[in-house]
């Protein structure tokens, strides 16, 4: 069997805003063969799955098939699972555990990072940090910048080495995916990396902790619908579901295959591909009694890179470029000072074609 992208089966579409479960009746998700994409007529397909082993070691045929399917996953979903990724399970557990220890530290041990601003390299907080943010939602987080310079809170002491290793391991994985994604656009493998200076990519590690609800609500939002600001986000969770991705106008519950990571396309992917690979809208909905944790490893362009659509991605129909160029650092600062609201951050750089004719 050599289908590199498989679809996780899903249940029938729902008729309201509730998510569609991408799982079997027993709560597990298993791979099955078949197209990962459904028509627009209301059928819901599974979240695409990419087998990294094929991208790395596959025969030429299998590799090019895998790259085509990866491109399809980026185009249709901006969200997929990656299996056989080579990140040791023990390292994943260690990083999850160290983050858990951090969240249970007494307040005074975290104090200095709690008052940090969005561009400070280590930040601990609750909700989405924004001066304009009026909504308090249930989420504690640790954010640390890990590349090109590595930053880490001093406590818990075990965090440093583990986070450093996890960061470099997942960076290698994400850079590999970026290369294959570049090829899926019929570009040289190094094209995206060159354009965004990914050798000096900006990387963030985030630990998210969503406390369990003692009186489970129907729909407690843990993280409002948003897209990520970077290029690619890698995520795994502690076995408690809640992440949902919007696909074809519906929220789909993201149910991981055992041992897989979720990969989420971010805003810089949408900009650099001129809208061909759009960033995925996702959110976290909670309701259970169990606490949920997730570990995010995100890469973006080099902070000094001016990100703009690749000229090769300009639409041949003359529609031209959807986004203007902006330094990633500036985008990040602007995005962080805005209220978190779906994908409106992209309006910062969106070219308003109609305005030209209004004069
Ligand atoms: C994020 C995010 C989802 C989750 O940190 O940007 O979308 O499952 N997290 O915690
Ligand atoms: Ni996110």
Coordinates of C-alpha atoms and ligand atoms in Angstrom, one line a residue:
X1 CA 0.0 0.0 0.0
X2 CA 1.5 3.3 -0.9
X3 CA -1.1 6.0 -0.6
X4 CA 0.9 8.7 1.1
X5 CA -2.1 10.8 2.0
X6 CA -5.0 9.0 3.5
X7 CA -8.2 10.3 4.8
X8 CA -9.4 9.8 8.4
X9 CA -13.0 8.7 8.1
X10 CA -15.6 11.1 9.4
X11 CA -19.2 11.0 10.3
X12 CA -22.1 12.6 8.5
X13 CA -22.2 16.3 8.2
X14 CA -24.0 18.1 11.0
X15 CA -26.6 20.7 10.3
X16 CA -25.5 23.4 12.6
X17 CA -22.3 24.9 13.9
X18 CA -21.3 21.8 15.9
X19 CA -18.1 20.2 14.7
X20 CA -18.1 17.2 12.6
X21 CA -16.2 14.4 14.3
X22 CA -13.4 12.9 12.2
X23 CA -13.4 9.7 14.1
X24 CA -14.7 6.2 14.4
X25 CA -17.6 5.3 16.6
X26 CA -15.2 4.2 19.3
X27 CA -13.5 7.6 19.6
X28 CA -10.3 6.7 17.8
X29 CA -9.2 7.9 14.5
X30 CA -7.8 5.4 12.0
X31 CA -6.3 5.9 8.6
X32 CA -8.2 4.6 5.6
X33 CA -7.6 5.0 2.0
X34 CA -9.4 7.3 -0.3
X35 CA -9.5 10.9 -1.4
X36 CA -9.2 13.3 1.5
X37 CA -11.3 15.8 -0.2
X38 CA -15.0 16.1 -0.6
X39 CA -17.1 18.0 -3.0
X40 CA -18.7 21.2 -2.0
X41 CA -22.1 19.6 -1.8
X42 CA -22.1 19.0 2.0
X43 CA -20.2 15.7 2.2
X44 CA -17.3 16.0 4.7
X45 CA -14.0 14.4 4.0
X46 CA -11.3 13.4 6.4
X47 CA -8.3 15.5 7.4
X48 CA -5.5 14.7 5.0
X49 CA -2.5 12.7 6.2
X50 CA 1.0 13.1 5.0
X51 CA 3.6 10.4 5.5
X52 CA 6.9 12.1 6.0
X53 CA 8.9 8.8 5.5
X54 CA 7.7 8.8 1.9
X55 CA 8.7 12.5 1.4
X56 CA 12.2 11.7 2.9
X57 CA 13.0 8.2 1.6
X58 CA 10.4 7.2 -0.9
X59 CA 11.2 6.2 -4.4
X60 CA 11.0 9.0 -7.0
X61 CA 7.5 8.0 -8.0
X62 CA 6.2 7.8 -4.5
X63 CA 7.8 11.1 -3.6
X64 CA 6.3 13.0 -6.4
X65 CA 2.9 11.5 -5.7
X66 CA 3.3 12.5 -2.0
X67 CA 4.3 16.0 -3.0
X68 CA 1.2 16.4 -5.2
X69 CA -1.0 15.2 -2.4
X70 CA 0.7 17.5 0.1
X71 CA 0.0 20.4 -2.3
X72 CA -3.6 19.2 -2.5
X73 CA -3.8 19.2 1.3
X74 CA -2.4 22.7 1.5
X75 CA -4.8 24.0 -1.2
X76 CA -8.0 22.3 0.2
X77 CA -7.4 22.5 3.9
X78 CA -4.3 24.3 5.0
X79 CA -4.3 21.7 7.7
X80 CA -3.1 18.1 7.7
X81 CA -1.6 15.4 9.9
X82 CA 2.0 14.2 9.5
X83 CA 3.0 10.7 10.4
X84 CA 6.4 8.9 10.6
X85 CA 7.9 12.3 11.4
X86 CA 10.8 11.0 13.4
X87 CA 10.3 13.2 16.4
X88 CA 10.8 10.8 19.4
X89 CA 7.7 10.2 21.4
X90 CA 9.7 10.4 24.6
X91 CA 10.8 13.9 23.6
X92 CA 7.2 15.0 23.0
X93 CA 6.2 13.6 26.4
X94 CA 9.1 15.3 28.1
X95 CA 8.2 18.7 26.6
X96 CA 4.6 18.3 27.6
X97 CA 5.6 17.3 31.1
X98 CA 8.0 20.2 31.5
X99 CA 5.2 22.7 30.4
X100 CA 2.8 21.1 32.9
X101 CA 5.4 21.7 35.6
X102 CA 5.7 25.3 34.6
X103 CA 1.9 25.9 34.7
X104 CA 1.8 24.5 38.3
X105 CA 4.6 26.7 39.6
X106 CA 3.5 29.2 42.2
X107 CA 2.7 32.7 40.7
X108 CA 5.8 34.4 42.1
X109 CA 8.1 32.0 40.2
X110 CA 6.5 33.2 36.9
X111 CA 5.9 36.8 37.8
X112 CA 8.6 38.4 35.6
X113 CA 7.2 36.7 32.5
X114 CA 3.6 37.5 33.3
X115 CA 4.2 41.2 32.7
X116 CA 6.0 40.6 29.4
X117 CA 4.7 42.2 26.2
X118 CA 3.9 40.4 22.9
X119 CA 7.4 40.8 21.5
X120 CA 9.2 39.8 24.6
X121 CA 11.0 36.5 24.1
X122 CA 9.4 34.7 27.0
X123 CA 5.8 35.3 28.1
X124 CA 3.4 33.6 30.4
X125 CA -0.2 34.5 30.5
X126 CA -3.9 33.8 30.2
X127 CA -6.1 34.4 27.2
X128 CA -4.8 36.1 24.0
X129 CA -2.6 39.0 24.9
X130 CA -4.0 42.1 23.3
X131 CA -4.6 45.6 24.6
X132 CA -7.9 45.6 22.8
X133 CA -9.0 42.2 23.9
X134 CA -12.1 42.3 26.0
X135 CA -12.8 38.6 26.2
X136 CA -11.2 36.5 28.8
X137 CA -11.1 32.9 27.7
X138 CA -9.9 29.9 29.5
X139 CA -6.3 29.4 28.4
X140 CA -3.0 29.7 30.1
X141 CA 0.1 29.7 27.9
X142 CA 3.8 29.8 27.8
X143 CA 5.4 31.4 24.7
X144 CA 9.1 31.3 24.1
X145 CA 11.2 32.4 21.1
X146 CA 13.6 29.6 20.3
X147 CA 15.2 30.5 17.0
X148 CA 17.4 32.2 15.8
X149 CA 18.1 32.8 19.5
X150 CA 17.0 30.5 22.2
X151 CA 15.0 31.9 25.2
X152 CA 13.6 29.9 28.1
X153 CA 12.2 30.6 31.6
X154 CA 14.7 29.6 34.3
X155 CA 12.1 27.3 36.0
X156 CA 11.4 24.5 35.9
X157 CA 15.1 23.7 35.4
X158 CA 14.4 20.7 33.2
X159 CA 12.6 22.8 30.6
X160 CA 15.7 24.3 29.0
X161 CA 17.4 21.2 27.5
X162 CA 14.2 19.6 26.6
X163 CA 12.8 22.7 24.9
X164 CA 16.0 23.2 23.0
X165 CA 16.0 19.7 21.6
X166 CA 12.4 19.8 20.8
X167 CA 12.7 23.1 19.1
X168 CA 15.6 21.9 16.8
X169 CA 14.0 18.6 16.1
X170 CA 10.6 20.1 15.1
X171 CA 12.3 22.9 13.2
X172 CA 14.1 20.3 11.0
X173 CA 10.7 18.7 10.4
X174 CA 9.0 21.9 9.5
X175 CA 11.8 23.0 7.2
X176 CA 11.5 19.6 5.4
X177 CA 7.8 20.2 4.9
X178 CA 8.5 23.7 3.6
X179 CA 10.8 22.3 1.0
X180 CA 8.2 19.7 -0.1
X181 CA 5.6 22.4 -0.1
X182 CA 7.8 24.6 -2.3
X183 CA 8.1 21.6 -4.7
X184 CA 4.4 21.1 -4.7
X185 CA 4.1 24.6 -6.2
X186 CA 6.3 23.5 -9.1
X187 CA 9.2 25.6 -7.6
X188 CA 12.6 24.4 -6.6
X189 CA 12.7 22.9 -3.1
X190 CA 14.8 25.8 -1.8
X191 CA 12.6 28.6 -3.3
X192 CA 10.4 29.2 -0.2
X193 CA 13.4 28.9 2.1
X194 CA 15.4 31.5 0.0
X195 CA 12.5 33.9 -0.3
X196 CA 11.8 33.8 3.5
X197 CA 15.4 33.3 4.7
X198 CA 14.3 30.2 6.6
X199 CA 17.8 29.4 7.7
X200 CA 17.2 32.3 10.1
X201 CA 13.6 31.4 10.6
X202 CA 11.7 32.8 13.6
X203 CA 10.5 30.0 15.8
X204 CA 8.2 30.0 18.8
X205 CA 7.4 27.2 21.2
X206 CA 4.0 27.5 22.9
X207 CA 2.5 25.4 25.6
X208 CA -1.3 25.8 26.0
X209 CA -3.2 24.7 29.1
X210 CA -7.0 24.7 29.1
X211 CA -8.3 23.9 32.6
X212 CA -11.2 21.4 32.7
X213 CA -14.7 22.7 33.4
X214 CA -16.3 21.5 36.6
X215 CA -19.7 22.3 35.1
X216 CA -19.2 21.5 31.5
X217 CA -20.8 24.0 29.2
X218 CA -22.0 23.0 25.8
X219 CA -19.4 25.2 24.1
X220 CA -16.7 26.8 26.1
X221 CA -14.3 28.6 23.7
X222 CA -10.8 27.9 24.8
X223 CA -9.3 29.8 21.9
X224 CA -11.3 31.9 19.5
X225 CA -11.2 31.2 15.8
X226 CA -8.0 32.5 14.3
X227 CA -5.2 31.8 11.9
X228 CA -1.6 31.6 12.9
X229 CA 0.7 34.4 11.9
X230 CA 3.6 32.3 10.8
X231 CA 4.4 30.0 8.0
X232 CA 3.8 26.5 9.5
X233 CA 2.5 25.4 12.9
X234 CA 3.1 22.0 14.3
X235 CA 0.9 20.9 17.2
X236 CA 0.2 17.9 19.4
X237 CA -2.1 17.5 22.4
X238 CA -2.4 15.5 25.6
X239 CA -5.1 13.2 24.4
X240 CA -8.0 15.6 25.1
X241 CA -9.7 16.8 21.9
X242 CA -11.0 20.3 21.3
X243 CA -9.1 21.6 18.3
X244 CA -11.4 22.3 15.3
X245 CA -10.5 23.4 11.8
X246 CA -12.8 25.2 9.4
X247 CA -13.2 23.4 6.1
X248 CA -15.7 24.1 3.4
X249 CA -17.6 26.3 5.8
X250 CA -17.9 23.8 8.6
X251 CA -16.0 23.2 11.8
X252 CA -14.3 19.8 11.8
X253 CA -13.0 18.3 15.0
X254 CA -9.4 17.5 14.6
X255 CA -8.8 13.9 15.9
X256 CA -5.2 12.9 15.6
X257 CA -4.0 9.6 14.3
X258 CA -1.8 8.0 17.0
X259 CA 1.6 9.5 17.0
X260 CA 0.8 12.2 14.4
X261 CA 1.2 15.9 14.5
X262 CA -1.2 18.5 13.2
X263 CA 0.3 20.9 10.7
X264 CA -1.4 24.2 10.2
X265 CA -0.7 26.7 7.4
X266 CA -0.2 30.3 8.6
X267 CA -0.7 33.7 7.2
X268 CA 2.8 34.0 5.8
X269 CA 2.1 30.9 3.7
X270 CA -1.0 32.6 2.3
X271 CA 0.9 35.8 1.5
X272 CA 3.9 34.2 -0.1
X273 CA 1.8 31.9 -2.3
X274 CA -0.5 34.8 -3.2
X275 CA -3.5 33.1 -1.7
X276 CA -3.0 29.7 -3.3
X277 CA -2.3 28.0 0.0
X278 CA -4.5 29.8 2.5
X279 CA -4.0 29.9 6.3
X280 CA -6.4 27.6 8.1
X281 CA -9.0 29.0 10.5
X282 CA -9.0 27.0 13.7
X283 CA -10.3 27.3 17.3
X284 CA -10.5 25.3 20.5
X285 CA -13.8 24.3 22.0
X286 CA -13.9 22.8 25.4
X287 CA -16.5 21.3 27.6
X288 CA -15.0 18.2 29.3
X289 CA -13.8 17.9 32.8
X290 CA -10.3 16.9 31.8
X291 CA -7.7 19.6 31.3
X292 CA -6.4 19.9 27.8
X293 CA -2.8 20.7 26.9
X294 CA -1.2 21.3 23.5
X295 CA 2.3 22.0 22.5
X296 CA 2.9 24.2 19.5
X297 CA 6.1 24.7 17.5
X298 CA 5.7 27.4 14.9
X299 CA 8.1 28.7 12.3
X300 CA 7.9 31.9 10.4
X301 CA 10.2 33.7 8.0
X302 CA 13.3 35.4 9.3
X303 CA 11.9 38.5 11.2
X304 CA 13.7 40.9 8.9
X305 CA 12.4 39.3 5.7
X306 CA 10.0 41.3 3.7
X307 CA 7.3 38.8 2.9
X308 CA 5.4 39.3 -0.4
X309 CA 3.8 37.0 -2.9
X310 CA 6.4 35.2 -5.0
X311 CA 6.2 36.6 -8.6
X312 CA 5.7 33.1 -9.8
X313 CA 2.5 33.0 -7.9
X314 CA 0.8 36.0 -9.5
X315 CA -2.4 34.9 -11.1
X316 CA -2.1 34.6 -14.9
X317 CA -5.5 36.2 -15.4
X318 CA -4.1 39.5 -14.5
X319 CA -5.7 39.7 -11.1
X320 CA -2.2 40.3 -9.9
X321 CA -1.0 40.3 -6.3
X322 CA -3.4 39.9 -3.4
X323 CA -0.9 41.2 -0.8
X324 CA 1.7 43.9 -0.5
X325 CA 5.1 43.2 1.0
X326 CA 5.8 43.7 4.7
X327 CA 8.6 42.8 7.0
X328 CA 7.5 39.8 9.1
X329 CA 8.4 41.5 12.3
X330 CA 6.1 44.4 11.5
X331 CA 3.3 42.1 10.6
X332 CA 3.7 40.3 13.9
X333 CA 3.7 43.5 15.9
X334 CA 0.6 44.7 14.1
X335 CA -1.1 41.3 14.4
X336 CA -0.4 41.1 18.1
X337 CA -1.9 44.6 18.8
X338 CA -5.1 43.8 17.0
X339 CA -8.1 42.0 18.5
X340 CA -7.9 38.3 17.6
X341 CA -10.7 38.0 15.0
X342 CA -10.6 35.1 12.6
X343 CA -8.4 36.0 9.7
X344 CA -8.7 39.8 9.8
X345 CA -4.9 40.2 10.5
X346 CA -4.3 39.5 6.9
X347 CA -6.1 42.8 6.0
X348 CA -3.0 44.5 7.2
X349 CA -1.3 43.6 4.0
X350 CA -4.3 42.8 1.7
X351 CA -4.3 44.8 -1.5
X352 CA -7.7 46.5 -1.9
X353 CA -8.2 46.2 -5.7
X354 CA -11.7 47.9 -5.7
X355 CA -10.5 51.0 -3.9
X356 CA -8.4 51.9 -7.0
X357 CA -11.5 52.5 -9.1
X358 CA -13.5 54.3 -6.5
X359 CA -11.0 57.1 -6.6
Ligands
LIG1 C1 -2.4 28.2 18.9 C2 -3.5 27.3 18.7 C3 -4.7 25.3 19.4 C4 -4.6 24.3 20.5 O1 -1.7 28.1 19.9 O2 -2.2 29.0 18.0 O3 -4.3 27.4 17.8 O4 -5.1 23.2 20.3 N1 -3.7 26.3 19.6 O5 -4.2 24.6 21.6
LIG2 NI1 -3.4 28.7 16.3

